[in-house]
mmCIF file of C-alpha atoms in Angstrom:
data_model
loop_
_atom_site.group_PDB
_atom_site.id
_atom_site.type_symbol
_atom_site.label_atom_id
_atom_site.label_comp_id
_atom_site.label_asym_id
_atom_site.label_seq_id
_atom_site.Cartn_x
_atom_site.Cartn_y
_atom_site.Cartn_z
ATOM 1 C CA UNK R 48 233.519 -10.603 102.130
ATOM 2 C CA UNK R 49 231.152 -11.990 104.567
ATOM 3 C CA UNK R 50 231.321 -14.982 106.377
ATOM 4 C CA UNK R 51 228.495 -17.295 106.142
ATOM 5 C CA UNK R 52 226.001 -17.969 109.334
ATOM 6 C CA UNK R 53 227.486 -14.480 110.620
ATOM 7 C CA UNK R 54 226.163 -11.003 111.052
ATOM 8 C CA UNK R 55 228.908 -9.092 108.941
ATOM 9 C CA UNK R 56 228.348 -5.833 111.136
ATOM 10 C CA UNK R 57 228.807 -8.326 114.008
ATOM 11 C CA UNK R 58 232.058 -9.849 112.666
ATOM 12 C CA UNK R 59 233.475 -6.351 111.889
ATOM 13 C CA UNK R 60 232.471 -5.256 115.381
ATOM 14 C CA UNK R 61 234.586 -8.122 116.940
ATOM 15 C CA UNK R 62 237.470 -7.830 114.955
ATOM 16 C CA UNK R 63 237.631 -4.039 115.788
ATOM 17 C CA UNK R 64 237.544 -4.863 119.172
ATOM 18 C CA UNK R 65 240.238 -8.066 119.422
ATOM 19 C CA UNK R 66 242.736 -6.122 116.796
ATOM 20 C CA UNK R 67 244.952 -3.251 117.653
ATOM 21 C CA UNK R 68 245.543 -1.154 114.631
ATOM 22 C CA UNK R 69 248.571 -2.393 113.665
ATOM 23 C CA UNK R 70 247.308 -5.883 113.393
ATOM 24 C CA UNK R 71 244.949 -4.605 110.748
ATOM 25 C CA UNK R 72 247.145 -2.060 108.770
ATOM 26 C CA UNK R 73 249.139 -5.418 108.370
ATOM 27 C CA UNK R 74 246.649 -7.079 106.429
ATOM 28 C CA UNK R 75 245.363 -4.710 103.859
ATOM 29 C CA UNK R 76 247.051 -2.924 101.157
ATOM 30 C CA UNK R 77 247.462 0.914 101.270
ATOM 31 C CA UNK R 78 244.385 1.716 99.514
ATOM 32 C CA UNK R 79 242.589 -0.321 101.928
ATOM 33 C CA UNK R 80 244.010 0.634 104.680
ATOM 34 C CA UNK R 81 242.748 4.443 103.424
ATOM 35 C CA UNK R 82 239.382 3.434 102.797
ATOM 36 C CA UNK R 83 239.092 1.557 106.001
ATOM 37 C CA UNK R 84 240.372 4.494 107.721
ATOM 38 C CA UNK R 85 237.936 7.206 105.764
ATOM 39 C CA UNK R 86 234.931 4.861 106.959
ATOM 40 C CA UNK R 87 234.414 3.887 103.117
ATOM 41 C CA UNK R 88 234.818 -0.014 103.506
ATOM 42 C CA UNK R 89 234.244 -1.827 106.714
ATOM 43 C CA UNK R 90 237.213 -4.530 107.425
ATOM 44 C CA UNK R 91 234.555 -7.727 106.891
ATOM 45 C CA UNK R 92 234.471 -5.517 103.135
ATOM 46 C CA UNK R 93 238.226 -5.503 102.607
ATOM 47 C CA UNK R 94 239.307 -9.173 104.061
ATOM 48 C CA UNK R 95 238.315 -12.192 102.317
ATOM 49 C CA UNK R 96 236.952 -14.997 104.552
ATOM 50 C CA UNK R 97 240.369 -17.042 105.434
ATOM 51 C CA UNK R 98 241.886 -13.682 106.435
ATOM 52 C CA UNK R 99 238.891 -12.721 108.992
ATOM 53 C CA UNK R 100 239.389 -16.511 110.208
ATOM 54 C CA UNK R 101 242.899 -16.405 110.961
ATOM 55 C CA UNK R 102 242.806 -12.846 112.734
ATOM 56 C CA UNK R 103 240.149 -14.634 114.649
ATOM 57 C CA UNK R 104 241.785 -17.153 115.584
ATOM 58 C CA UNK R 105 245.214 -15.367 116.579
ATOM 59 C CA UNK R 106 242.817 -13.441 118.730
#
């Protein structure tokens, strides 16, 4: 889901870099996590805009 007023290949690119895995694993489901993992989805793909926000933030 992107975020408005953002680049979502820029968003993705700075949550990859502030998040170790584990914080992501933690906020998708299995089948996510899979696809994220297999290069099928991208994270800004699999989290909806409150969830990119708050890993932001924590970050």
């Amino acid at each position: 889901m992107p975020v408005p007023g953002y680049d979502p290949d820029d968003v993705d690119d700075m949550l990859e870099t502030r998040l170790q895995e584990e914080d992501v694993q933690s906020h998708l489901s299995d089948d996510e996590w899979q696809s994220y993992r297999n290069d099928d989805a991208s994270l800004v793909d699999l989290l909806d805009d409150e969830q990119i926000e708050q890993l932001l933030e924590e970050k």
